[in-house]
Amino acid sequence: MAQGASTGCPLSLYFYQFTTTEPMQVAITHASGNSQTGAMPVTVTERNSCPTTCPFFEKGCYGKYHLQGVHWRAVSDHQRGVSWDEFISQVRKFAPNSLWRHNVTGDLPHILGDINPRMVESLVRANRGRKGFTYTHHVLNTHNVEVIKDANSKGFTINASTESVEVADQVMTEHNIPAVAVIPSTESRRFFHTESGRKVVVCPAKIHKGKVNCASCGLCQQSDREFIIAFPSHGTAKKAVDAIVTDR
């Protein structure tokens, strides 16, 4: 994977450069009404959390459209949601052993593309005894990989998001972190394998609509899994996303 512009310092040496909390707005829905996620706690973080290196930053992000887009813009404008510190306080109140999804839209707090380890550590600590998970499109430089690994080892799962199952395979092999991939909307298989033989499981909530959702599945929360989870492109920007992932 291409390295970012980070200093690449080990987490233990780089940690001190980050303040405890950067301004960051987060909205919590304690029981989602979305049919794909199911009735579980979910969050949205303001758009400033997203890396500009994300291939969907300018086009293709489903979070920009319809009601989700309205909600995300309100959170990004600080018209909805709460501060990061209040968000952390609320996570501590989630029921023990509860499965929850961080960032239906949005990403992890960062400074110039380097994930803020202090803020993520506060989230990891608040999640203790619970089953939180999320995804990140931040560049997998040395610093960011260390933050992701540290969170995964402590029970909060961070999946690396990619636009190719082959890249996801490479990420899992090189960095030993869980990865997911966006795949073309035309993909109809439930399971398949990468060129190296790694298994790819297409999101069960996409395959079994109305029968399976995030709340009943939980595969993305399994940080030690050996298989890739793939998400077929969908929504208003499906054609734009198909063009991006097909070109990789």
PDB file of C-alpha atoms in Angstrom:
ATOM      1  CA  MET A   1       0.000   0.000   0.000  1.00  0.00           C
ATOM      2  CA  ALA A   2       1.171   3.511  -0.728  1.00  0.00           C
ATOM      3  CA  GLN A   3       2.429   5.337   2.312  1.00  0.00           C
ATOM      4  CA  GLY A   4       1.037   8.718   3.321  1.00  0.00           C
ATOM      5  CA  ALA A   5       2.780  11.934   4.221  1.00  0.00           C
ATOM      6  CA  SER A   6       3.009  10.998   7.891  1.00  0.00           C
ATOM      7  CA  THR A   7       6.290  11.083   9.721  1.00  0.00           C
ATOM      8  CA  GLY A   8       5.764   7.354  10.188  1.00  0.00           C
ATOM      9  CA  CYS A   9       6.915   7.574  13.816  1.00  0.00           C
ATOM     10  CA  PRO A  10       6.024   4.626  16.034  1.00  0.00           C
ATOM     11  CA  LEU A  11       2.838   5.200  18.008  1.00  0.00           C
ATOM     12  CA  SER A  12       4.697   5.390  21.330  1.00  0.00           C
ATOM     13  CA  LEU A  13       6.863   8.271  20.048  1.00  0.00           C
ATOM     14  CA  TYR A  14       4.213  10.071  18.025  1.00  0.00           C
ATOM     15  CA  PHE A  15       1.403   9.992  20.593  1.00  0.00           C
ATOM     16  CA  TYR A  16       2.454  13.113  22.497  1.00  0.00           C
ATOM     17  CA  GLN A  17       2.021  15.370  19.451  1.00  0.00           C
ATOM     18  CA  PHE A  18      -1.771  15.063  19.558  1.00  0.00           C
ATOM     19  CA  THR A  19      -4.099  16.957  21.844  1.00  0.00           C
ATOM     20  CA  THR A  20      -6.630  14.946  23.813  1.00  0.00           C
ATOM     21  CA  THR A  21      -9.565  16.279  21.842  1.00  0.00           C
ATOM     22  CA  GLU A  22      -9.867  18.098  18.540  1.00  0.00           C
ATOM     23  CA  PRO A  23     -13.255  19.746  17.788  1.00  0.00           C
ATOM     24  CA  MET A  24     -15.339  16.907  16.392  1.00  0.00           C
ATOM     25  CA  GLN A  25     -19.113  16.507  16.295  1.00  0.00           C
ATOM     26  CA  VAL A  26     -20.756  13.094  16.568  1.00  0.00           C
ATOM     27  CA  ALA A  27     -24.437  12.129  16.475  1.00  0.00           C
ATOM     28  CA  ILE A  28     -25.677   8.945  18.142  1.00  0.00           C
ATOM     29  CA  THR A  29     -28.816   7.030  17.242  1.00  0.00           C
ATOM     30  CA  HIS A  30     -29.353   4.585  20.092  1.00  0.00           C
ATOM     31  CA  ALA A  31     -31.599   2.225  18.127  1.00  0.00           C
ATOM     32  CA  SER A  32     -31.251   2.619  14.373  1.00  0.00           C
ATOM     33  CA  GLY A  33     -34.367   2.331  12.261  1.00  0.00           C
ATOM     34  CA  ASN A  34     -32.319   1.466   9.172  1.00  0.00           C
ATOM     35  CA  SER A  35     -33.245  -1.965   7.833  1.00  0.00           C
ATOM     36  CA  GLN A  36     -29.637  -2.821   6.968  1.00  0.00           C
ATOM     37  CA  THR A  37     -28.113  -1.983  10.352  1.00  0.00           C
ATOM     38  CA  GLY A  38     -31.045  -3.145  12.459  1.00  0.00           C
ATOM     39  CA  ALA A  39     -31.967  -1.822  15.902  1.00  0.00           C
ATOM     40  CA  MET A  40     -28.482  -1.154  17.226  1.00  0.00           C
ATOM     41  CA  PRO A  41     -26.607   1.989  18.299  1.00  0.00           C
ATOM     42  CA  VAL A  42     -25.014   3.758  15.326  1.00  0.00           C
ATOM     43  CA  THR A  43     -23.158   7.034  14.929  1.00  0.00           C
ATOM     44  CA  VAL A  44     -22.324   9.683  12.350  1.00  0.00           C
ATOM     45  CA  THR A  45     -19.190  11.838  12.604  1.00  0.00           C
ATOM     46  CA  GLU A  46     -18.774  15.192  10.884  1.00  0.00           C
ATOM     47  CA  ARG A  47     -17.256  15.268   7.406  1.00  0.00           C
ATOM     48  CA  ASN A  48     -13.994  16.844   8.606  1.00  0.00           C
ATOM     49  CA  SER A  49     -13.147  13.383   9.957  1.00  0.00           C
ATOM     50  CA  CYS A  50     -12.937  12.016   6.402  1.00  0.00           C
ATOM     51  CA  PRO A  51      -9.568  11.866   4.653  1.00  0.00           C
ATOM     52  CA  THR A  52      -9.388  13.769   1.372  1.00  0.00           C
ATOM     53  CA  THR A  53      -7.491  10.764   0.017  1.00  0.00           C
ATOM     54  CA  CYS A  54     -10.687   8.681   0.116  1.00  0.00           C
ATOM     55  CA  PRO A  55     -11.634   7.893  -3.510  1.00  0.00           C
ATOM     56  CA  PHE A  56     -15.258   8.680  -2.661  1.00  0.00           C
ATOM     57  CA  PHE A  57     -14.518  12.024  -1.013  1.00  0.00           C
ATOM     58  CA  GLU A  58     -15.666  14.094  -4.002  1.00  0.00           C
ATOM     59  CA  LYS A  59     -18.089  11.667  -5.609  1.00  0.00           C
ATOM     60  CA  GLY A  60     -19.613   8.309  -4.816  1.00  0.00           C
ATOM     61  CA  CYS A  61     -20.142   8.695  -1.064  1.00  0.00           C
ATOM     62  CA  TYR A  62     -23.683   7.561  -0.313  1.00  0.00           C
ATOM     63  CA  GLY A  63     -23.643   9.618   2.875  1.00  0.00           C
ATOM     64  CA  LYS A  64     -24.137  12.795   0.835  1.00  0.00           C
ATOM     65  CA  TYR A  65     -27.566  11.837  -0.453  1.00  0.00           C
ATOM     66  CA  HIS A  66     -31.189  11.785   0.680  1.00  0.00           C
ATOM     67  CA  LEU A  67     -32.037  11.762   4.403  1.00  0.00           C
ATOM     68  CA  GLN A  68     -28.601  10.475   5.351  1.00  0.00           C
ATOM     69  CA  GLY A  69     -27.087  13.442   3.538  1.00  0.00           C
ATOM     70  CA  VAL A  70     -29.360  15.883   5.353  1.00  0.00           C
ATOM     71  CA  HIS A  71     -28.414  14.328   8.683  1.00  0.00           C
ATOM     72  CA  TRP A  72     -24.687  14.276   7.928  1.00  0.00           C
ATOM     73  CA  ARG A  73     -24.659  17.907   6.819  1.00  0.00           C
ATOM     74  CA  ALA A  74     -26.432  18.947  10.018  1.00  0.00           C
ATOM     75  CA  VAL A  75     -23.863  17.061  12.101  1.00  0.00           C
ATOM     76  CA  SER A  76     -20.999  18.559  10.067  1.00  0.00           C
ATOM     77  CA  ASP A  77     -22.432  22.050  10.639  1.00  0.00           C
ATOM     78  CA  HIS A  78     -22.694  21.278  14.386  1.00  0.00           C
ATOM     79  CA  GLN A  79     -26.473  21.678  14.258  1.00  0.00           C
ATOM     80  CA  ARG A  80     -26.956  18.114  15.492  1.00  0.00           C
ATOM     81  CA  GLY A  81     -24.962  15.778  17.645  1.00  0.00           C
ATOM     82  CA  VAL A  82     -22.593  16.294  20.539  1.00  0.00           C
ATOM     83  CA  SER A  83     -18.908  16.972  21.157  1.00  0.00           C
ATOM     84  CA  TRP A  84     -16.388  14.129  21.125  1.00  0.00           C
ATOM     85  CA  ASP A  85     -16.136  14.151  24.924  1.00  0.00           C
ATOM     86  CA  GLU A  86     -19.913  13.886  25.312  1.00  0.00           C
ATOM     87  CA  PHE A  87     -19.976  11.126  22.702  1.00  0.00           C
ATOM     88  CA  ILE A  88     -17.399   9.176  24.720  1.00  0.00           C
ATOM     89  CA  SER A  89     -19.501   9.669  27.841  1.00  0.00           C
ATOM     90  CA  GLN A  90     -22.540   8.240  26.076  1.00  0.00           C
ATOM     91  CA  VAL A  91     -20.626   5.226  24.742  1.00  0.00           C
ATOM     92  CA  ARG A  92     -19.771   4.315  28.343  1.00  0.00           C
ATOM     93  CA  LYS A  93     -23.514   4.040  28.984  1.00  0.00           C
ATOM     94  CA  PHE A  94     -24.141   1.511  26.197  1.00  0.00           C
ATOM     95  CA  ALA A  95     -25.354  -1.830  27.525  1.00  0.00           C
ATOM     96  CA  PRO A  96     -22.598  -4.348  28.350  1.00  0.00           C
ATOM     97  CA  ASN A  97     -21.755  -6.695  25.463  1.00  0.00           C
ATOM     98  CA  SER A  98     -23.815  -4.591  23.043  1.00  0.00           C
ATOM     99  CA  LEU A  99     -22.898  -4.608  19.365  1.00  0.00           C
ATOM    100  CA  TRP A 100     -22.714  -1.118  17.876  1.00  0.00           C
ATOM    101  CA  ARG A 101     -21.491   0.552  14.714  1.00  0.00           C
ATOM    102  CA  HIS A 102     -19.439   3.726  14.744  1.00  0.00           C
ATOM    103  CA  ASN A 103     -19.659   5.932  11.651  1.00  0.00           C
ATOM    104  CA  VAL A 104     -22.411   5.020   9.269  1.00  0.00           C
ATOM    105  CA  THR A 105     -20.877   8.085   7.656  1.00  0.00           C
ATOM    106  CA  GLY A 106     -17.673   9.823   8.665  1.00  0.00           C
ATOM    107  CA  ASP A 107     -14.277   8.487   9.711  1.00  0.00           C
ATOM    108  CA  LEU A 108     -11.827   8.635  12.616  1.00  0.00           C
ATOM    109  CA  PRO A 109     -10.522  11.995  13.917  1.00  0.00           C
ATOM    110  CA  HIS A 110      -7.214  12.957  12.370  1.00  0.00           C
ATOM    111  CA  ILE A 111      -4.687  15.718  11.871  1.00  0.00           C
ATOM    112  CA  LEU A 112      -3.529  16.039   8.269  1.00  0.00           C
ATOM    113  CA  GLY A 113      -4.349  12.395   7.617  1.00  0.00           C
ATOM    114  CA  ASP A 114      -2.805  10.936  10.760  1.00  0.00           C
ATOM    115  CA  ILE A 115      -5.434   9.368  13.011  1.00  0.00           C
ATOM    116  CA  ASN A 116      -5.561  11.057  16.419  1.00  0.00           C
ATOM    117  CA  PRO A 117      -4.431   8.263  18.790  1.00  0.00           C
ATOM    118  CA  ARG A 118      -5.579  10.031  21.952  1.00  0.00           C
ATOM    119  CA  MET A 119      -9.132  10.394  20.690  1.00  0.00           C
ATOM    120  CA  VAL A 120      -9.239   6.818  19.430  1.00  0.00           C
ATOM    121  CA  GLU A 121      -7.815   5.588  22.739  1.00  0.00           C
ATOM    122  CA  SER A 122     -10.614   7.379  24.591  1.00  0.00           C
ATOM    123  CA  LEU A 123     -13.105   5.586  22.348  1.00  0.00           C
ATOM    124  CA  VAL A 124     -11.392   2.229  22.891  1.00  0.00           C
ATOM    125  CA  ARG A 125     -11.558   2.671  26.669  1.00  0.00           C
ATOM    126  CA  ALA A 126     -15.222   3.714  26.584  1.00  0.00           C
ATOM    127  CA  ASN A 127     -15.993   0.624  24.498  1.00  0.00           C
ATOM    128  CA  ARG A 128     -14.601  -1.839  27.045  1.00  0.00           C
ATOM    129  CA  GLY A 129     -17.102  -4.620  27.651  1.00  0.00           C
ATOM    130  CA  ARG A 130     -18.936  -3.717  24.442  1.00  0.00           C
ATOM    131  CA  LYS A 131     -18.578  -4.697  20.794  1.00  0.00           C
ATOM    132  CA  GLY A 132     -17.965  -1.547  18.790  1.00  0.00           C
ATOM    133  CA  PHE A 133     -16.715  -1.587  15.214  1.00  0.00           C
ATOM    134  CA  THR A 134     -16.048   0.841  12.398  1.00  0.00           C
ATOM    135  CA  TYR A 135     -14.250   1.326   9.075  1.00  0.00           C
ATOM    136  CA  THR A 136     -11.556   3.734   7.961  1.00  0.00           C
ATOM    137  CA  HIS A 137     -10.407   5.070   4.616  1.00  0.00           C
ATOM    138  CA  HIS A 138      -7.365   6.773   6.133  1.00  0.00           C
ATOM    139  CA  VAL A 139      -4.102   6.019   4.367  1.00  0.00           C
ATOM    140  CA  LEU A 140      -2.375   3.001   5.878  1.00  0.00           C
ATOM    141  CA  ASN A 141       0.874   4.678   6.806  1.00  0.00           C
ATOM    142  CA  THR A 142       2.936   3.354   9.714  1.00  0.00           C
ATOM    143  CA  HIS A 143       1.300   5.605  12.287  1.00  0.00           C
ATOM    144  CA  ASN A 144      -2.274   4.808  11.253  1.00  0.00           C
ATOM    145  CA  VAL A 145      -1.659   1.069  11.102  1.00  0.00           C
ATOM    146  CA  GLU A 146      -0.293   1.175  14.657  1.00  0.00           C
ATOM    147  CA  VAL A 147      -3.388   3.027  15.891  1.00  0.00           C
ATOM    148  CA  ILE A 148      -5.673   0.518  14.130  1.00  0.00           C
ATOM    149  CA  LYS A 149      -3.788  -2.472  15.521  1.00  0.00           C
ATOM    150  CA  ASP A 150      -3.829  -1.058  19.029  1.00  0.00           C
ATOM    151  CA  ALA A 151      -7.601  -0.502  18.925  1.00  0.00           C
ATOM    152  CA  ASN A 152      -8.264  -3.963  17.512  1.00  0.00           C
ATOM    153  CA  SER A 153      -6.138  -5.597  20.202  1.00  0.00           C
ATOM    154  CA  LYS A 154      -8.227  -3.864  22.875  1.00  0.00           C
ATOM    155  CA  GLY A 155     -11.678  -4.829  21.616  1.00  0.00           C
ATOM    156  CA  PHE A 156     -12.717  -1.965  19.339  1.00  0.00           C
ATOM    157  CA  THR A 157     -12.603  -3.186  15.739  1.00  0.00           C
ATOM    158  CA  ILE A 158     -11.352  -0.903  12.981  1.00  0.00           C
ATOM    159  CA  ASN A 159     -11.642  -2.318   9.464  1.00  0.00           C
ATOM    160  CA  ALA A 160      -9.481  -0.941   6.669  1.00  0.00           C
ATOM    161  CA  SER A 161     -11.719   0.089   3.768  1.00  0.00           C
ATOM    162  CA  THR A 162     -10.487  -0.637   0.231  1.00  0.00           C
ATOM    163  CA  GLU A 163     -11.867  -0.574  -3.322  1.00  0.00           C
ATOM    164  CA  SER A 164     -10.597  -3.976  -4.413  1.00  0.00           C
ATOM    165  CA  VAL A 165     -10.619  -7.437  -2.857  1.00  0.00           C
ATOM    166  CA  GLU A 166      -7.038  -7.857  -4.036  1.00  0.00           C
ATOM    167  CA  VAL A 167      -5.967  -4.726  -2.155  1.00  0.00           C
ATOM    168  CA  ALA A 168      -7.946  -5.904   0.881  1.00  0.00           C
ATOM    169  CA  ASP A 169      -6.089  -9.216   0.664  1.00  0.00           C
ATOM    170  CA  GLN A 170      -2.774  -7.353   0.540  1.00  0.00           C
ATOM    171  CA  VAL A 171      -3.736  -5.229   3.550  1.00  0.00           C
ATOM    172  CA  MET A 172      -4.651  -8.259   5.637  1.00  0.00           C
ATOM    173  CA  THR A 173      -1.493 -10.090   4.649  1.00  0.00           C
ATOM    174  CA  GLU A 174       0.933  -7.196   5.136  1.00  0.00           C
ATOM    175  CA  HIS A 175      -0.591  -5.527   8.190  1.00  0.00           C
ATOM    176  CA  ASN A 176      -2.593  -8.284   9.897  1.00  0.00           C
ATOM    177  CA  ILE A 177      -5.668  -6.082  10.268  1.00  0.00           C
ATOM    178  CA  PRO A 178      -9.241  -6.789   9.104  1.00  0.00           C
ATOM    179  CA  ALA A 179     -10.213  -5.315   5.748  1.00  0.00           C
ATOM    180  CA  VAL A 180     -13.341  -4.790   3.688  1.00  0.00           C
ATOM    181  CA  ALA A 181     -13.771  -3.940   0.010  1.00  0.00           C
ATOM    182  CA  VAL A 182     -16.331  -2.155  -2.125  1.00  0.00           C
ATOM    183  CA  ILE A 183     -17.150  -4.247  -5.198  1.00  0.00           C
ATOM    184  CA  PRO A 184     -19.227  -3.588  -8.339  1.00  0.00           C
ATOM    185  CA  SER A 185     -23.002  -3.613  -7.948  1.00  0.00           C
ATOM    186  CA  THR A 186     -23.159  -6.370 -10.578  1.00  0.00           C
ATOM    187  CA  GLU A 187     -21.468  -8.941  -8.319  1.00  0.00           C
ATOM    188  CA  SER A 188     -23.972 -11.753  -7.665  1.00  0.00           C
ATOM    189  CA  ARG A 189     -21.846 -14.339  -5.846  1.00  0.00           C
ATOM    190  CA  ARG A 190     -22.218 -14.895  -2.108  1.00  0.00           C
ATOM    191  CA  PHE A 191     -18.663 -16.165  -1.727  1.00  0.00           C
ATOM    192  CA  PHE A 192     -15.546 -16.161  -3.875  1.00  0.00           C
ATOM    193  CA  HIS A 193     -11.765 -16.060  -3.460  1.00  0.00           C
ATOM    194  CA  THR A 194      -8.944 -13.666  -4.270  1.00  0.00           C
ATOM    195  CA  GLU A 195      -6.121 -14.663  -6.590  1.00  0.00           C
ATOM    196  CA  SER A 196      -4.086 -15.776  -3.579  1.00  0.00           C
ATOM    197  CA  GLY A 197      -6.962 -17.927  -2.298  1.00  0.00           C
ATOM    198  CA  ARG A 198      -8.297 -15.740   0.530  1.00  0.00           C
ATOM    199  CA  LYS A 199     -12.041 -16.112   1.017  1.00  0.00           C
ATOM    200  CA  VAL A 200     -14.340 -13.183   0.274  1.00  0.00           C
ATOM    201  CA  VAL A 201     -17.763 -13.036   1.933  1.00  0.00           C
ATOM    202  CA  VAL A 202     -20.278 -10.647   0.414  1.00  0.00           C
ATOM    203  CA  CYS A 203     -22.118  -8.705   3.134  1.00  0.00           C
ATOM    204  CA  PRO A 204     -24.941 -11.003   4.342  1.00  0.00           C
ATOM    205  CA  ALA A 205     -27.227  -7.991   4.854  1.00  0.00           C
ATOM    206  CA  LYS A 206     -26.945  -7.302   1.128  1.00  0.00           C
ATOM    207  CA  ILE A 207     -27.534 -10.914   0.132  1.00  0.00           C
ATOM    208  CA  HIS A 208     -30.350 -11.657   2.578  1.00  0.00           C
ATOM    209  CA  LYS A 209     -32.211  -8.357   2.654  1.00  0.00           C
ATOM    210  CA  GLY A 210     -34.903  -8.284   5.304  1.00  0.00           C
ATOM    211  CA  LYS A 211     -33.512 -11.397   6.999  1.00  0.00           C
ATOM    212  CA  VAL A 212     -30.013 -10.365   8.063  1.00  0.00           C
ATOM    213  CA  ASN A 213     -28.706  -6.994   9.278  1.00  0.00           C
ATOM    214  CA  CYS A 214     -25.649  -5.655  11.097  1.00  0.00           C
ATOM    215  CA  ALA A 215     -27.263  -6.262  14.474  1.00  0.00           C
ATOM    216  CA  SER A 216     -27.832  -9.957  13.754  1.00  0.00           C
ATOM    217  CA  CYS A 217     -24.621 -10.552  11.779  1.00  0.00           C
ATOM    218  CA  GLY A 218     -21.615  -9.083  13.568  1.00  0.00           C
ATOM    219  CA  LEU A 219     -18.982 -10.285  11.081  1.00  0.00           C
ATOM    220  CA  CYS A 220     -17.431  -6.833  10.726  1.00  0.00           C
ATOM    221  CA  GLN A 221     -16.793  -6.754  14.467  1.00  0.00           C
ATOM    222  CA  GLN A 222     -14.591  -9.864  14.310  1.00  0.00           C
ATOM    223  CA  SER A 223     -11.113  -8.357  14.209  1.00  0.00           C
ATOM    224  CA  ASP A 224      -9.326 -11.722  13.989  1.00  0.00           C
ATOM    225  CA  ARG A 225     -11.211 -13.040  10.968  1.00  0.00           C
ATOM    226  CA  GLU A 226      -9.254 -14.440   8.023  1.00  0.00           C
ATOM    227  CA  PHE A 227     -11.751 -13.490   5.304  1.00  0.00           C
ATOM    228  CA  ILE A 228     -12.574 -10.253   3.501  1.00  0.00           C
ATOM    229  CA  ILE A 229     -16.063  -8.743   3.676  1.00  0.00           C
ATOM    230  CA  ALA A 230     -17.237  -7.196   0.409  1.00  0.00           C
ATOM    231  CA  PHE A 231     -19.940  -4.576  -0.060  1.00  0.00           C
ATOM    232  CA  PRO A 232     -21.566  -4.217  -3.495  1.00  0.00           C
ATOM    233  CA  SER A 233     -21.986  -0.571  -4.461  1.00  0.00           C
ATOM    234  CA  HIS A 234     -25.505   0.743  -3.988  1.00  0.00           C
ATOM    235  CA  GLY A 235     -27.626   3.864  -3.725  1.00  0.00           C
ATOM    236  CA  THR A 236     -27.843   7.063  -5.742  1.00  0.00           C
ATOM    237  CA  ALA A 237     -24.120   7.136  -6.507  1.00  0.00           C
ATOM    238  CA  LYS A 238     -23.930   3.485  -7.534  1.00  0.00           C
ATOM    239  CA  LYS A 239     -22.766   4.223 -11.087  1.00  0.00           C
ATOM    240  CA  ALA A 240     -20.038   6.547  -9.872  1.00  0.00           C
ATOM    241  CA  VAL A 241     -18.842   3.976  -7.359  1.00  0.00           C
ATOM    242  CA  ASP A 242     -18.927   1.192  -9.958  1.00  0.00           C
ATOM    243  CA  ALA A 243     -16.688   3.301 -12.195  1.00  0.00           C
ATOM    244  CA  ILE A 244     -14.206   3.808  -9.357  1.00  0.00           C
ATOM    245  CA  VAL A 245     -13.995   0.218  -8.160  1.00  0.00           C
ATOM    246  CA  THR A 246     -14.011  -1.301 -11.656  1.00  0.00           C
ATOM    247  CA  ASP A 247     -11.036   0.851 -12.609  1.00  0.00           C
ATOM    248  CA  ARG A 248      -8.862  -0.609  -9.827  1.00  0.00           C
TER     249      ARG A 248
END
